[in-house]
Coordinates of C-alpha atoms in Angstrom, one line a residue:
R24 CA -0.2 -53.2 3.5
K25 CA 2.2 -53.0 6.5
F26 CA 4.6 -50.9 4.5
L27 CA 1.8 -48.5 3.6
I28 CA 0.8 -48.2 7.3
R29 CA 4.4 -47.6 8.3
T30 CA 4.8 -44.9 5.6
I31 CA 1.6 -43.1 6.7
Y32 CA 2.7 -43.3 10.3
F33 CA 6.2 -42.0 9.4
L34 CA 4.8 -39.1 7.3
S35 CA 2.3 -38.1 9.9
N36 CA 4.8 -38.0 12.7
I37 CA 7.8 -36.5 10.9
N38 CA 8.9 -33.1 12.3
L39 CA 9.1 -30.8 9.3
K40 CA 9.6 -27.7 11.4
S41 CA 13.3 -28.4 11.7
Y42 CA 13.6 -28.0 7.9
G43 CA 12.7 -24.6 6.3
T44 CA 10.6 -22.1 8.2
S45 CA 7.6 -22.5 10.5
K46 CA 5.9 -19.3 9.2
I47 CA 5.0 -20.9 5.9
K48 CA 2.2 -23.4 6.5
K49 CA 1.5 -24.6 3.0
A50 CA 2.9 -24.3 -0.5
F51 CA 1.0 -24.5 -3.8
I52 CA 2.5 -25.0 -7.2
R53 CA 0.9 -23.5 -10.3
K54 CA 2.0 -23.2 -13.9
S55 CA 2.2 -19.6 -15.2
D56 CA 2.6 -18.2 -18.6
Q57 CA 5.6 -15.9 -19.0
V58 CA 6.1 -13.6 -22.0
I59 CA 9.8 -13.1 -22.8
F60 CA 11.1 -10.3 -25.0
E61 CA 14.4 -11.1 -26.7
S62 CA 16.2 -7.7 -27.0
T63 CA 18.9 -9.1 -29.4
N64 CA 16.5 -10.0 -32.3
G65 CA 13.2 -8.3 -31.1
S66 CA 11.2 -11.5 -30.9
I67 CA 8.6 -12.4 -28.3
R68 CA 8.2 -15.9 -27.1
N69 CA 5.9 -17.5 -24.5
N70 CA 7.3 -19.7 -21.8
K71 CA 5.6 -21.8 -19.1
E72 CA 7.2 -21.8 -15.7
Y73 CA 6.2 -23.1 -12.3
V74 CA 5.4 -20.6 -9.6
L75 CA 5.2 -21.4 -5.9
D76 CA 2.4 -19.7 -3.9
T77 CA 2.5 -20.0 -0.1
E78 CA 0.1 -19.8 2.8
G79 CA 2.1 -17.7 5.3
V80 CA 5.0 -15.4 4.7
D81 CA 8.6 -15.4 5.8
L82 CA 10.3 -12.9 3.6
R83 CA 13.6 -12.8 5.4
Y84 CA 14.0 -16.6 4.9
I85 CA 12.9 -16.4 1.2
L86 CA 15.4 -13.6 0.4
N87 CA 18.2 -15.6 2.0
Y88 CA 17.4 -18.9 0.4
S89 CA 19.7 -19.8 -2.4
G90 CA 17.2 -21.8 -4.5
I91 CA 14.7 -19.0 -4.9
D92 CA 15.0 -16.0 -7.2
Y93 CA 14.7 -13.1 -4.8
T94 CA 14.4 -10.6 -7.6
R95 CA 11.1 -12.1 -8.7
S96 CA 9.7 -13.0 -5.2
S97 CA 6.9 -10.9 -3.8
S98 CA 4.9 -10.7 -0.6
N99 CA 1.6 -9.1 0.4
D100 CA 2.5 -8.8 4.1
I101 CA 2.8 -5.1 4.4
L102 CA 4.3 -5.0 7.9
E103 CA 7.0 -7.5 7.1
I104 CA 7.9 -5.6 3.9
Y105 CA 8.1 -2.4 6.0
K106 CA 10.5 -4.0 8.5
I107 CA 12.7 -5.6 5.9
L108 CA 12.6 -3.4 2.8
G109 CA 11.4 0.0 4.0
I110 CA 8.6 2.4 3.2
E111 CA 9.2 2.8 -0.5
A112 CA 8.7 -1.0 -1.0
V113 CA 5.5 -0.7 1.0
R114 CA 4.3 2.1 -1.2
K115 CA 4.9 0.0 -4.3
I116 CA 3.2 -3.1 -2.9
L117 CA 0.2 -1.1 -1.6
I118 CA -0.4 0.4 -5.0
Q119 CA -0.1 -3.1 -6.6
E120 CA -2.4 -4.7 -4.1
L121 CA -5.0 -1.9 -4.3
R122 CA -5.0 -2.1 -8.1
N123 CA -5.4 -5.9 -8.0
L124 CA -8.3 -5.6 -5.5
I125 CA -10.2 -3.0 -7.4
S126 CA -9.6 -4.5 -10.9
F127 CA -10.6 -8.0 -9.7
D128 CA -14.2 -7.6 -10.9
G129 CA -13.4 -5.4 -13.9
S130 CA -13.7 -2.0 -12.1
Y131 CA -11.3 0.7 -13.1
V132 CA -9.8 3.4 -11.0
N133 CA -7.1 5.8 -12.4
S134 CA -3.7 4.8 -11.0
R135 CA -3.1 8.5 -10.0
H136 CA -5.9 8.2 -7.4
L137 CA -4.4 5.0 -6.0
S138 CA -1.0 6.7 -5.9
L139 CA -2.4 9.7 -4.1
L140 CA -4.1 7.5 -1.5
V141 CA -0.9 5.5 -0.9
D142 CA 1.2 8.7 -0.8
V143 CA -1.0 10.0 2.0
M144 CA -0.6 6.7 3.8
T145 CA 3.2 6.6 3.6
H146 CA 4.4 10.3 3.3
K147 CA 5.7 10.5 6.9
G148 CA 8.0 7.6 6.5
K149 CA 5.7 5.2 8.4
L150 CA 2.3 3.7 7.7
M151 CA -0.8 5.7 8.5
S152 CA -4.3 4.2 8.4
I153 CA -7.0 5.9 6.5
T154 CA -9.3 6.0 9.4
R155 CA -10.0 8.6 12.2
H156 CA -7.1 7.1 14.1
G157 CA -4.7 8.1 11.2
I158 CA -6.1 11.1 9.4
N159 CA -7.3 12.9 12.5
R160 CA -3.9 12.6 14.1
T161 CA -2.2 14.6 11.4
D162 CA -1.4 18.4 11.6
I163 CA -4.3 19.5 9.3
G164 CA -6.7 22.1 10.7
P165 CA -9.8 21.2 12.8
I166 CA -12.3 22.0 10.0
A167 CA -10.5 19.6 7.7
K168 CA -10.5 17.0 10.4
C169 CA -14.2 17.3 11.1
S170 CA -14.9 16.7 7.4
F171 CA -13.6 13.2 7.8
E172 CA -15.1 11.5 10.9
E173 CA -16.1 12.4 14.4
T174 CA -17.3 15.8 13.4
I175 CA -18.8 16.9 16.8
D176 CA -15.9 15.5 18.9
V177 CA -13.3 17.3 16.7
L178 CA -15.1 20.6 16.9
Y179 CA -15.6 20.3 20.7
Q180 CA -11.9 19.6 21.2
A181 CA -10.9 22.5 18.9
A182 CA -13.2 24.9 20.8
A183 CA -12.0 23.6 24.2
F184 CA -8.3 24.1 23.3
G185 CA -8.7 27.2 21.2
V186 CA -7.3 25.6 18.0
C187 CA -7.2 28.0 15.1
D188 CA -7.7 27.0 11.5
N189 CA -6.1 29.1 8.8
L190 CA -8.3 27.7 6.1
K191 CA -5.4 27.0 3.7
G192 CA -6.5 23.4 3.0
V193 CA -9.1 22.2 0.5
S194 CA -11.7 20.9 2.9
G195 CA -11.6 23.9 5.2
S196 CA -12.0 26.3 2.3
I197 CA -14.9 24.4 0.8
L198 CA -16.7 24.1 4.1
V199 CA -16.8 27.8 4.7
G200 CA -17.6 28.7 1.1
Q201 CA -14.2 30.0 0.3
V202 CA -12.3 29.3 -3.0
S203 CA -9.6 26.7 -2.4
S204 CA -6.0 27.8 -3.0
L205 CA -5.4 25.4 -5.9
G206 CA -5.9 25.4 -9.6
T207 CA -7.6 28.6 -10.7
G208 CA -8.2 29.6 -7.1
K209 CA -4.4 29.9 -6.6
I210 CA -4.2 33.0 -8.8
D211 CA -3.9 36.4 -7.0
L212 CA -4.1 39.8 -8.6
F213 CA -1.8 42.5 -7.5
L214 CA -2.3 46.2 -8.1
N215 CA 0.6 48.1 -9.7
E216 CA 0.4 51.5 -8.0
K217 CA 3.0 53.0 -10.3
K218 CA 0.8 52.3 -13.4
L219 CA -2.1 54.1 -11.7
K220 CA -0.3 57.5 -11.6

């Protein structure tokens, strides 16, 4: 009994922060099925392996740790991925996370729609939120901006500063009843004056 009390006291007072990283709070082990394709003979075999899921993320530590396969490690901390791996890695993870989120209950969204959304979020080389703080700070025209959020405020500001909209975008064209310059609306007819003579 004394040994058990000493062991519990030791385990509760040990400082584990000096080992590993303090950003990862907990770790959970689960068994995962892995399908392996043998390219030499064309056979497929199932393999069970242990996977470690963590509560908390320290990607820089994980990528430098020799006992972990960094090629198969992933994270869902978008800002840390942006700092360490860059905007293309963020794009890939955002598409993956959105697909997992939407397909969780069996819903389906075409992957092109998700790719388009993520491309809008990352096309300037940094992350942009899909809110009025992100979309309305881009260089699209005021009519396209007012079709998103804060309609009255955007129109007041455009009128006060004399901002002109060339109506080349999709939203601006649709709002004024003009055919958008895409698809069949992109076609122009030119008159050949030589043939008229």
